[in-house]
Short mmCIF file of C-alpha atoms in Angstrom, two decimals:
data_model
loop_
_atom_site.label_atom_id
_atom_site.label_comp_id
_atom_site.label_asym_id
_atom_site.label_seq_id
_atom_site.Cartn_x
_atom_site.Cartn_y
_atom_site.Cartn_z
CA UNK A 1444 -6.91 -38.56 -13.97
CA UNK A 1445 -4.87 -39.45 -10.98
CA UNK A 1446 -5.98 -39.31 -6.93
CA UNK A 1447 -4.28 -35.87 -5.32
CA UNK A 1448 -3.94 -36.22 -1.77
CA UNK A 1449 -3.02 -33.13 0.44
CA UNK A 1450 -4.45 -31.86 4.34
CA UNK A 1451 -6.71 -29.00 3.71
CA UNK A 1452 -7.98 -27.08 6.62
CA UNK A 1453 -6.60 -29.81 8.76
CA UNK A 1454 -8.51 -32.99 7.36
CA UNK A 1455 -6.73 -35.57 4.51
CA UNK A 1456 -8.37 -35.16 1.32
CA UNK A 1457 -8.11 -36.52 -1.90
CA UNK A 1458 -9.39 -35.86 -5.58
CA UNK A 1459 -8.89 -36.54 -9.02
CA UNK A 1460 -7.25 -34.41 -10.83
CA UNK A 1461 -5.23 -33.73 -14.43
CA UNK A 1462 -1.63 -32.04 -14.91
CA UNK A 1463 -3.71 -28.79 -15.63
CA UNK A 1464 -6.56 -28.89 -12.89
CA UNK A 1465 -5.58 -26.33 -11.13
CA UNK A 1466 -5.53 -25.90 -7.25
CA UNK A 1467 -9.11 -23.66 -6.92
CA UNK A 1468 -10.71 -26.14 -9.43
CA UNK A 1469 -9.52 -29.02 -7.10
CA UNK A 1470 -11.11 -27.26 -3.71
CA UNK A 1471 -14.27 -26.46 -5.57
CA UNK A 1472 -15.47 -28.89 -7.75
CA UNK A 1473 -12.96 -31.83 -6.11
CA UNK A 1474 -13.57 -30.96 -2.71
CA UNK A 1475 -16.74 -28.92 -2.92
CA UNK A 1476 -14.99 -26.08 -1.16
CA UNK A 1477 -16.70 -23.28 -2.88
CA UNK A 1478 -16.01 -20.40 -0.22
CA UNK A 1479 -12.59 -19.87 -2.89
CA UNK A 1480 -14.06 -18.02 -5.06
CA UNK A 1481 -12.65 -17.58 -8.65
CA UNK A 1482 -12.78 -14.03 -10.00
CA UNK A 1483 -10.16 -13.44 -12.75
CA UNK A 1484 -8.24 -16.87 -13.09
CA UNK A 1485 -5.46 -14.45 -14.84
CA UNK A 1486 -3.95 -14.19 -11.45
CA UNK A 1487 -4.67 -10.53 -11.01
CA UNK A 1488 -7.46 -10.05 -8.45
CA UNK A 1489 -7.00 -12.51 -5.51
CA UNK A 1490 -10.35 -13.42 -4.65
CA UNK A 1491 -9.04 -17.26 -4.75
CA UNK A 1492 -5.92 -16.83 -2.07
CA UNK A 1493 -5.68 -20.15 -0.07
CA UNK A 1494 -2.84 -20.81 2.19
CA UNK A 1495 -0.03 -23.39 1.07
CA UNK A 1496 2.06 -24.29 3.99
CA UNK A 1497 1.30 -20.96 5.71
CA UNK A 1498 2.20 -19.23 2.89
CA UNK A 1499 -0.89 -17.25 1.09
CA UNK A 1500 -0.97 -18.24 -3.18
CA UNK A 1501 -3.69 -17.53 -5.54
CA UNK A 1502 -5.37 -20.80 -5.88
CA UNK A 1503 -5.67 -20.43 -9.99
CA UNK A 1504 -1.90 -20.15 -10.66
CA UNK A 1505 -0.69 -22.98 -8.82
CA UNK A 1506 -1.63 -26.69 -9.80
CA UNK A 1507 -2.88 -29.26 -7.67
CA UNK A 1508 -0.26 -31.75 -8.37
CA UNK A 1509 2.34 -29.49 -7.82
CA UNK A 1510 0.86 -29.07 -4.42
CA UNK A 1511 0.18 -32.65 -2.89
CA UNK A 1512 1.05 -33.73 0.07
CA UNK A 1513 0.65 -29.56 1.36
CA UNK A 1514 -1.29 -28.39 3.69
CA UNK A 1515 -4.12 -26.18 2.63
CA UNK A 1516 -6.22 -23.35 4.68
CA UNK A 1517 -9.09 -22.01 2.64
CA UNK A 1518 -11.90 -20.25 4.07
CA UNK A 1519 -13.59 -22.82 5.09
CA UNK A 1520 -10.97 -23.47 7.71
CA UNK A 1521 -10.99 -19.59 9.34
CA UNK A 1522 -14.27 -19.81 11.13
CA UNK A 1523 -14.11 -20.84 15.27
CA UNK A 1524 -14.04 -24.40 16.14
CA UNK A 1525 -17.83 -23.89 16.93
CA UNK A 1526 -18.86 -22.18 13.98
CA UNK A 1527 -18.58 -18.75 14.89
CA UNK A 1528 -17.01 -16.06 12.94
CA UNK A 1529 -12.79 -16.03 13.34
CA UNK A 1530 -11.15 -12.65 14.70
CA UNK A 1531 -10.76 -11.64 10.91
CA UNK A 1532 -14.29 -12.62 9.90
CA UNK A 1533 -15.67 -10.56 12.59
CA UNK A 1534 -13.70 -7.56 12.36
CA UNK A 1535 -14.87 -7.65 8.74
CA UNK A 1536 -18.55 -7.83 9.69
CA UNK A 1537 -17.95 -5.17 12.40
CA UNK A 1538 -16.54 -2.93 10.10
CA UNK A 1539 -19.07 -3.30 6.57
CA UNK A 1540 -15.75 -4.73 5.22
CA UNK A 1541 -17.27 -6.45 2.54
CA UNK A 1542 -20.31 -5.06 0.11
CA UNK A 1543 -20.98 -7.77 -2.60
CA UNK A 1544 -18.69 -10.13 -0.72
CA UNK A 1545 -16.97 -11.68 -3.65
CA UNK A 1546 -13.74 -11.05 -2.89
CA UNK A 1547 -13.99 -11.66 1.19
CA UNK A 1548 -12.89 -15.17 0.86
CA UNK A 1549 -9.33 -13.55 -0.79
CA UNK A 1550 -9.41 -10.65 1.40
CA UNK A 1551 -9.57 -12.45 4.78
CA UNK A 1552 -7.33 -14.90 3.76
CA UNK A 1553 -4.26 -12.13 2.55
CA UNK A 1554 -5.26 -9.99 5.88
CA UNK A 1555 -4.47 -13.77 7.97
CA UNK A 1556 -1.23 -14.33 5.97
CA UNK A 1557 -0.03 -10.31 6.30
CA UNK A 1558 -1.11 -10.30 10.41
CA UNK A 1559 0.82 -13.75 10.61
CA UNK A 1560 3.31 -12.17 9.38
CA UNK A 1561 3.26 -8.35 11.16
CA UNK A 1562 0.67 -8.56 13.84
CA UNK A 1563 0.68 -5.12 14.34
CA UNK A 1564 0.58 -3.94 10.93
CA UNK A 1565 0.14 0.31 9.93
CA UNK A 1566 -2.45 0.89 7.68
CA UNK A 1567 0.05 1.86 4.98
CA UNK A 1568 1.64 -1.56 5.45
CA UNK A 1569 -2.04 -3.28 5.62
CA UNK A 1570 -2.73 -1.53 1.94
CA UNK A 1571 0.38 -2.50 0.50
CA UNK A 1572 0.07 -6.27 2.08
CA UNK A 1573 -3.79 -6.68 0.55
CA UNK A 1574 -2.22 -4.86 -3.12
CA UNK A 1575 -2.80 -7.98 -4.72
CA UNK A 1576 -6.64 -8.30 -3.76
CA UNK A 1577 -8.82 -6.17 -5.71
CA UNK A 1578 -12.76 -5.29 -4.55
CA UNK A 1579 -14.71 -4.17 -7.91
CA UNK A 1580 -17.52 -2.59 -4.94
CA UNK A 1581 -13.97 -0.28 -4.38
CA UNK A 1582 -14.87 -0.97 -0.46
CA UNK A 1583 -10.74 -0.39 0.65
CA UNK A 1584 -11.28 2.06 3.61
CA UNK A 1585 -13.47 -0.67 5.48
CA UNK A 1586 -11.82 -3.51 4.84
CA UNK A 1587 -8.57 -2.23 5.95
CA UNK A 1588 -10.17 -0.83 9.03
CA UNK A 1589 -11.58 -4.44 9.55
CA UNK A 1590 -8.04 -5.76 9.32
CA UNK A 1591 -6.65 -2.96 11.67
CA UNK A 1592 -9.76 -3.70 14.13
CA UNK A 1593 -8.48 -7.33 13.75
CA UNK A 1594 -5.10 -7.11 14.91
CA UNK A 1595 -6.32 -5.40 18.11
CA UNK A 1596 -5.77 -1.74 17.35
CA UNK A 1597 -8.06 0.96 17.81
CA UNK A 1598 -10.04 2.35 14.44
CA UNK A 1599 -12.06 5.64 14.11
CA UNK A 1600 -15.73 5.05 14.33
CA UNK A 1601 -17.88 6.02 11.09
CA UNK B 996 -5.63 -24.73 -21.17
CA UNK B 997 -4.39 -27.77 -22.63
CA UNK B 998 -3.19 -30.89 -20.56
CA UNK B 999 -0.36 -32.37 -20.15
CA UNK B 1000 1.39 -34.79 -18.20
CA UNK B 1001 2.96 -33.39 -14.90
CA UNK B 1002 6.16 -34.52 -13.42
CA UNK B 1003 7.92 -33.46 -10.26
CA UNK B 1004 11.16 -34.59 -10.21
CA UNK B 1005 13.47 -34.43 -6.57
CA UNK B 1006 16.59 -33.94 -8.06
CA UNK B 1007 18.39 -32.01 -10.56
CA UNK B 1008 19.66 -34.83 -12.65
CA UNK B 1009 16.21 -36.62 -12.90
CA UNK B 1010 14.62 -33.16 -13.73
CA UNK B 1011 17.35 -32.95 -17.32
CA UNK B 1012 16.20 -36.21 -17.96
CA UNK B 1013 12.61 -35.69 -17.61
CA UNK B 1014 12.83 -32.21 -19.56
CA UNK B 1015 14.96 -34.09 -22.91
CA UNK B 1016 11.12 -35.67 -23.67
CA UNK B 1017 9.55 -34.63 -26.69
CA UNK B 1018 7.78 -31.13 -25.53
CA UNK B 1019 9.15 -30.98 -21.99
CA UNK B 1020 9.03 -27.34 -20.15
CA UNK B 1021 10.71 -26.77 -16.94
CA UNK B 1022 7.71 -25.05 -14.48
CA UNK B 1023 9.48 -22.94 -11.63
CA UNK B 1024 7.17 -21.10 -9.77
CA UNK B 1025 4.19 -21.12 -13.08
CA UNK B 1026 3.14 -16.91 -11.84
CA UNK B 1027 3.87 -16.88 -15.84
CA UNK B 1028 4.09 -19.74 -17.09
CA UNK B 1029 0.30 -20.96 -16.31
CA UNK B 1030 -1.17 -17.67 -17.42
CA UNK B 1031 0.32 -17.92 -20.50
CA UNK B 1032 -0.51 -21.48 -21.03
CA UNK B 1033 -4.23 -20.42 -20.10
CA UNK B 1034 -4.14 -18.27 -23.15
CA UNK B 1035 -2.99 -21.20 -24.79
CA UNK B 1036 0.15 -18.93 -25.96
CA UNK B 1037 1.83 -22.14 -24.51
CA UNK B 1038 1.18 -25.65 -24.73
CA UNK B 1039 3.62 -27.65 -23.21
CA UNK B 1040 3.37 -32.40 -23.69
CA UNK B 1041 5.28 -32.63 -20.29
CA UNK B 1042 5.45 -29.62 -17.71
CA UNK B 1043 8.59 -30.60 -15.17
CA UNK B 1044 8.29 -28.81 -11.77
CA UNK B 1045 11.35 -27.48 -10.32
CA UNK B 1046 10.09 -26.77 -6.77
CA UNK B 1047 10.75 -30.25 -5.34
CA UNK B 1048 14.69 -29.87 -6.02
CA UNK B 1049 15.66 -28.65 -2.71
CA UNK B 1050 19.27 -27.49 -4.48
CA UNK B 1051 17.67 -25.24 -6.12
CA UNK B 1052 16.00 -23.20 -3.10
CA UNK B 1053 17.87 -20.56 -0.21
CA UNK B 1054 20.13 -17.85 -0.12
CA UNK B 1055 23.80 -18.16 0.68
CA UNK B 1056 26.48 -15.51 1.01
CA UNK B 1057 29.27 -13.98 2.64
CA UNK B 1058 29.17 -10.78 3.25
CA UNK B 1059 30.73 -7.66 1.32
CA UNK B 1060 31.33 -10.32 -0.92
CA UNK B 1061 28.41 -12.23 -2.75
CA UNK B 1062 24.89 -13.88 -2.45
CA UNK B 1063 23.98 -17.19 -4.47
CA UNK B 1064 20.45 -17.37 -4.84
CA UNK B 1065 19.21 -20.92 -5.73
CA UNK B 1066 17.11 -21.10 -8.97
CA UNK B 1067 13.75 -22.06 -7.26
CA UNK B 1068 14.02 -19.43 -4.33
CA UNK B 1069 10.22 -17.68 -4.31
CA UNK B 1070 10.81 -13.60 -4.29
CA UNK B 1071 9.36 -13.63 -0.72
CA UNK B 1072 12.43 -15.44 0.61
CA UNK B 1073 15.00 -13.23 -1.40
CA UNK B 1074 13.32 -10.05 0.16
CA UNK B 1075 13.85 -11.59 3.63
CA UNK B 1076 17.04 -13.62 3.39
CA UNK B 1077 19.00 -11.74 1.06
CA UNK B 1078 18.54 -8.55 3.08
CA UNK B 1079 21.77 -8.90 5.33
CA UNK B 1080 23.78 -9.29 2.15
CA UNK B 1081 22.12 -7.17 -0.38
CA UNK B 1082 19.76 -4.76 0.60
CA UNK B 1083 18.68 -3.00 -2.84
CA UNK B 1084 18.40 -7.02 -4.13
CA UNK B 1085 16.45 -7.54 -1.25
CA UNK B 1086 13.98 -4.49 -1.86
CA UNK B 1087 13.46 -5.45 -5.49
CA UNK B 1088 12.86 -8.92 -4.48
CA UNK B 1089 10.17 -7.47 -2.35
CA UNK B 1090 8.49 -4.94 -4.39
CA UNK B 1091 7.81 -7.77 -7.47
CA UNK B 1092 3.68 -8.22 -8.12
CA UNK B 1093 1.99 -8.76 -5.12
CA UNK B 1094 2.34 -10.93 -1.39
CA UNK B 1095 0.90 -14.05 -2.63
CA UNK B 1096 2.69 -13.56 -6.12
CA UNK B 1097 5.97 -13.49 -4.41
CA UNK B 1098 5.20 -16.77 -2.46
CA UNK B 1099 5.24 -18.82 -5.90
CA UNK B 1100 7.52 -16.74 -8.53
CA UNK B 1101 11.13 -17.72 -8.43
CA UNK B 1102 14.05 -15.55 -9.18
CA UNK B 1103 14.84 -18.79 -12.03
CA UNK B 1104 11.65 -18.66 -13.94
CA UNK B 1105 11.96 -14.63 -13.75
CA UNK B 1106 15.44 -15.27 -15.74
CA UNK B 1107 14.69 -18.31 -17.87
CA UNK B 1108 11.70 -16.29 -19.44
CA UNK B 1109 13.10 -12.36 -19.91
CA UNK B 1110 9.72 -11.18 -19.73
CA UNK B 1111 10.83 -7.10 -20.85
CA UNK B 1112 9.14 -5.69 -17.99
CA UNK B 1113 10.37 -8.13 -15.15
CA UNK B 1114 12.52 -6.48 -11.93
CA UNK B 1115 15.25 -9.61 -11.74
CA UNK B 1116 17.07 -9.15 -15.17
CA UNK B 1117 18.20 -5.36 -13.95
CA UNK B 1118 19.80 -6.52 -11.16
CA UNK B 1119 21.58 -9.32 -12.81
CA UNK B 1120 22.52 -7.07 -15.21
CA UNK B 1121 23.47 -4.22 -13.17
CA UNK B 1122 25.18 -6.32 -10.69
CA UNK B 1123 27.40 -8.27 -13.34
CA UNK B 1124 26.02 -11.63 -11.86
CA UNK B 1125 26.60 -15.10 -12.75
CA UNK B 1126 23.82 -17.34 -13.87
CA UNK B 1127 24.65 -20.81 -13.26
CA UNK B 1128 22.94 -23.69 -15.24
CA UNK B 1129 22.96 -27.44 -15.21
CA UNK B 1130 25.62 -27.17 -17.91
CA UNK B 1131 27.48 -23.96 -17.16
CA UNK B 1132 28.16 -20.59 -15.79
CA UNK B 1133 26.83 -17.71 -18.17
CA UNK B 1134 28.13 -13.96 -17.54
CA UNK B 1135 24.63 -11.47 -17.42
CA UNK B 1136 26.42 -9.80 -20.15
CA UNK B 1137 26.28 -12.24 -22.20
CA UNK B 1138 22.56 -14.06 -21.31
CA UNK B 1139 20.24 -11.55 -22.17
CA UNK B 1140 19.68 -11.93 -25.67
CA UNK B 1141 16.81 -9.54 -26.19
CA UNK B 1142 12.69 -9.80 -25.36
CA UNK B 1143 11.75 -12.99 -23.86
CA UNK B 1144 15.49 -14.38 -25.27
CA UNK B 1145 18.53 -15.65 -23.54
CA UNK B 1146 21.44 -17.68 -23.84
CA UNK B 1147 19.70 -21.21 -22.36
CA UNK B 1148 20.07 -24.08 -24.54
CA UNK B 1149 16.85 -26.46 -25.17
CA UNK B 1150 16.61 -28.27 -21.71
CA UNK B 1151 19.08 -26.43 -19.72
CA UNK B 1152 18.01 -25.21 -16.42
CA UNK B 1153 19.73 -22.97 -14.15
CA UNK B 1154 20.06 -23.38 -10.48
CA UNK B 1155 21.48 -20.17 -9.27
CA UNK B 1156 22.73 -17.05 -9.15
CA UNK B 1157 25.85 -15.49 -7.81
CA UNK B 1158 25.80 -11.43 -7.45
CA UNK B 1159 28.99 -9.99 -6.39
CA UNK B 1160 27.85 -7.32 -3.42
CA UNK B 1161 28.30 -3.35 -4.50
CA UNK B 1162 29.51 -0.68 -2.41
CA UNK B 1163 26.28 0.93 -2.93
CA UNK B 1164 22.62 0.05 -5.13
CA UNK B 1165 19.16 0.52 -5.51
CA UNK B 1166 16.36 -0.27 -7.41
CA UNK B 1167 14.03 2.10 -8.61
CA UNK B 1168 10.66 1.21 -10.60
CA UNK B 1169 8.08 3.16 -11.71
CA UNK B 1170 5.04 0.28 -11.38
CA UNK B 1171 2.57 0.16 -14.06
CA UNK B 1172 -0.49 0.39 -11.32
CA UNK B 1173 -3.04 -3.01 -13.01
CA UNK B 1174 -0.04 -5.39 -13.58
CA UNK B 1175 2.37 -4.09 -11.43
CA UNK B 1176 5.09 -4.82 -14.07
CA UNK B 1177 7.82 -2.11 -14.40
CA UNK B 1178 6.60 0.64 -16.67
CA UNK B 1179 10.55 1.60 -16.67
CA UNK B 1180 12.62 0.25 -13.42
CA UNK B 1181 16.03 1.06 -12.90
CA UNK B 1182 19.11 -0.67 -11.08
CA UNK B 1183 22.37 1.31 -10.26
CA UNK B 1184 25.18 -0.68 -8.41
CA UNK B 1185 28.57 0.73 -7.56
CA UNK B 1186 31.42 -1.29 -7.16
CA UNK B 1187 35.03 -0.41 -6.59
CA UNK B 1188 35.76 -0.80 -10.75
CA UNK B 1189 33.02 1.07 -11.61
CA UNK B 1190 29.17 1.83 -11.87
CA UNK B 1191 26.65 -0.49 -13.77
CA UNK B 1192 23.23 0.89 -14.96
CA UNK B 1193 20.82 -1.60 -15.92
CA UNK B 1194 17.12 -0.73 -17.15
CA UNK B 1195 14.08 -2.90 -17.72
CA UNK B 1196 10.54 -2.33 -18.90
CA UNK B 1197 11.33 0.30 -21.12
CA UNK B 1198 12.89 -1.35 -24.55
CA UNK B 1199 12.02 -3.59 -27.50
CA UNK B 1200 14.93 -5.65 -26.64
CA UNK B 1201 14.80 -6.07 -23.09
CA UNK B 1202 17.04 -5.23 -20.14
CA UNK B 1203 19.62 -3.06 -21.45
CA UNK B 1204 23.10 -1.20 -19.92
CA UNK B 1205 22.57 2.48 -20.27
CA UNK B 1206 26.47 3.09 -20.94
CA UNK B 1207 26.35 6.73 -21.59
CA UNK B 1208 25.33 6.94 -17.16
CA UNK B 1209 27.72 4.18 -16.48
CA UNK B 1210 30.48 6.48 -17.85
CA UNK B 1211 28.60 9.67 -15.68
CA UNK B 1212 28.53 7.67 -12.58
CA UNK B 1213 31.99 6.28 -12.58
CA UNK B 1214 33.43 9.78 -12.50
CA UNK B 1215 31.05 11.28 -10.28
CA UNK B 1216 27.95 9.55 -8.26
CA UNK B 1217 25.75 12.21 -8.44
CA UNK B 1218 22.36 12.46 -9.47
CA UNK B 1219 23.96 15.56 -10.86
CA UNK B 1220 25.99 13.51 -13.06
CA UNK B 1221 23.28 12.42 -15.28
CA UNK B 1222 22.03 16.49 -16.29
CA UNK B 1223 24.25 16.52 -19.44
CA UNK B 1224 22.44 13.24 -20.87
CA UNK B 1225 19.93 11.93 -23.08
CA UNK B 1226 18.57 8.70 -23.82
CA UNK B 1227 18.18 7.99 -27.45
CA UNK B 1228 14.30 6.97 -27.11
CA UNK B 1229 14.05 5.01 -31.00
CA UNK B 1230 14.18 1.54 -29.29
CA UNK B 1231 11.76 2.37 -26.66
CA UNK B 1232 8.58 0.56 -25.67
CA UNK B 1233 5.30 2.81 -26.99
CA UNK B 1234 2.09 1.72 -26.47
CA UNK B 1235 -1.17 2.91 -23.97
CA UNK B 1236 0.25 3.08 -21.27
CA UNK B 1237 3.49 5.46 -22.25
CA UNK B 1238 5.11 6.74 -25.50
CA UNK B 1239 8.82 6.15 -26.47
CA UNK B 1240 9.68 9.62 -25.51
CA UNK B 1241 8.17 8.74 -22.05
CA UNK B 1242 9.96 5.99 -21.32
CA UNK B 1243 13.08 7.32 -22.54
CA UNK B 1244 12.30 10.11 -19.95
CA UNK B 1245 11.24 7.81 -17.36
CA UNK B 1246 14.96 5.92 -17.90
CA UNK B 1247 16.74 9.22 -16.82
CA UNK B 1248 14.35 10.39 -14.14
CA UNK B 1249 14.61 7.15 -12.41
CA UNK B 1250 18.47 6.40 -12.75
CA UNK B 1251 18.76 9.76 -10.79
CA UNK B 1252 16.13 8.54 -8.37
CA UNK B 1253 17.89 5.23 -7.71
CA UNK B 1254 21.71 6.90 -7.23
CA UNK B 1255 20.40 9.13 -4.39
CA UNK B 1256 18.36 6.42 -2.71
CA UNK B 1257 21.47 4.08 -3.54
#
């Protein structure tokens, strides 16, 4: 085991970690970060996207090592500074963007990295930006709203 | 998955020396390399990571002429940066797995492994580029050796490629929907000496040059060109998710997509 040191969500950490711990095992069990949530670990669903450097990876196909000295957002770093929901987090609740909530951690954490990125996105460009976060509840249409509500444009009510 | 001992190496010469160890592997951007290790299908002693080597990342060119494209460049940066240069490069770059996929994967570790369903080898292939390696320059005709082989030596790396800009190219792939591989994808590039058709996803032995539409295309660029063909479907890729006949079908239908959208 060696001590991996990196800034997530704006504080220094550090944890121990082995060559194969990989980055979502270092948040949760190192850090005790458990809003990442681990669905597949086969890279395919992207309920554990984290933010490297501004740059949204899923968590389980990167390793730690290969990441310190970064600087991590996870979900834990998305809410206000006073605890309150983030733009994102709200539009999601607003909407019923989320059912079982598994994958919301992933899903708001894509839609911050793709409205970084195009602030003003379509909704063809906000499906093709979330393609590589799947929701097993199949709740699409109201999470893309959420993320269209988020980036200040106007969505059809229910 | 197994451990192993992790190294991250700054330069190019300390990365050889770290990957001559007894069961080195070179780790690019790992969006294959780690699930396959998960499945314990790999099992490296020492994984060397190439994404501290700042030589190996960007995108130079000049253009109308070519685009180098450092080993360890993620796809996200090729879809942006390589744009001005090479557009239908550029596009493929961008349409590979998914945003957060393309923020890791590297255009190197796309190459080094020759996965038969990956985007990069068709337009290497199709474009006639250069891969160069810690050792040498290899011709794309002459590294793809078939599924998952090429012409890399134990412990050589490569640290960019060098495509020569067509007159016209696209990329056309027909995405299988779960792993968003290429079910068939096909790359046509024009260039002043000829057309080059290059098609992954669809045979046993990997990225192949469909010569019979090379020959079509040269004489006339037409989607028209292509009527009068058929594509010999015994080497083809069968299994659930499309028959040999299917993909053999697939090649044709999307060579004619990618010359009218070239």
């Amino acid at each position: 085991m060696t001590k991996v040191s990196m800034t997530v969500n704006g504080k220094a950490v550090s944890a121990e970690a082995e060559g194969r711990t990989l980055l979502s095992a270092y948040l949760r069990e190192g850090l005790g970060l458990t809003g990442t949530h681990v669905g597949c670990d086969t890279s395919q669903c992207g309920a554990c996207v984290v933010h490297v450097d501004g740059k949204a990876v899923k968590s389980c196909t990167v390793f730690a090592m290969d990441v310190a000295g970064a600087s991590v957002t996870t979900i834990e770093g998305m809410a206000n500074p006073d605890g309150s929901l983030g733009v994102i987090q709200q539009a999601f609740q607003d909407h019923h963007g989320l059912q079982c909530g598994f994958c919301t951690p992933g899903m708001v954490m894509s839609s911050a990295a793709l409205l970084a990125a195009n602030p003003h996105p379509t909704e063809a460009e906000v499906r093709h930006g979330l393609e590589g976060n799947i929701c097993r509840c199949t709740g699409y249409h109201n999470i893309v709203k959420a993320v269209l509500a988020a980036s200040g444009q106007t969505v059809a009510a229910e | 998955m197994h451990n192993f001992d992790f190294v991250k190496p700054a330069s190019l010469d300390e990365a050889v020396k770290a990957l001559s160890a007894e069961g080195a592997q070179a780790l690019s951007g790992g969006q294959t390399l780690m699930p396959t290790m998960k499945q314990r299908l790999a099992a490296p002693d020492v994984l060397v990571s190439l994404t501290g080597i700042a030589a190996l990342k960007g995108v130079s060119g000049r253009a109308g002429a070519s685009v180098t494209v450092g080993a360890a460049t993620p796809h996200a940066v090729v879809a942006a940066e390589a744009r001005a240069f090479y557009p239908a490069l550029a596009a493929l770059a961008g349409g590979i797995g998914d945003p957060a996929v393309r923020n890791r994967g590297t255009i190197g570790g796309s190459l080094a492994n020759n996965d038969p369903a990956a985007c990069y080898p068709a337009a290497v292939l199709a474009s006639g580029a250069t891969i160069t390696t810690s050792r040498r320059d290899i011709a794309a005709d002459d590294y793809f050796q078939g599924l998952f082989s090429t012409a890399l030596e134990e412990g050589e790396i490569i640290t960019g490629v060098t495509f020569p800009i067509p007159q016209k190219a696209a990329y056309v792939k027909f995405n299988q929907p779960a792993s968003r591989f290429a079910l068939t994808g096909v790359f046509v590039a024009k260039y002043a000496d000829g057309v080059r058709v290059a098609v992954t996803g669809a045979s046993n032995n990997g990225v192949f040059r469909w010569s019979d539409a090379e020959a079509a295309l040269s004489a006339d660029f037409s989607a028209g060109a292509l009527a009068g063909l058929t594509v010999d479907d015994s080497e083809m890729i069968a299994d659930l998710h499309g028959s040999a006949a299917y993909r053999a079908n697939l090649v044709k239908v999307l060579t004619g997509r990618a010359v009218a959208a070239a």
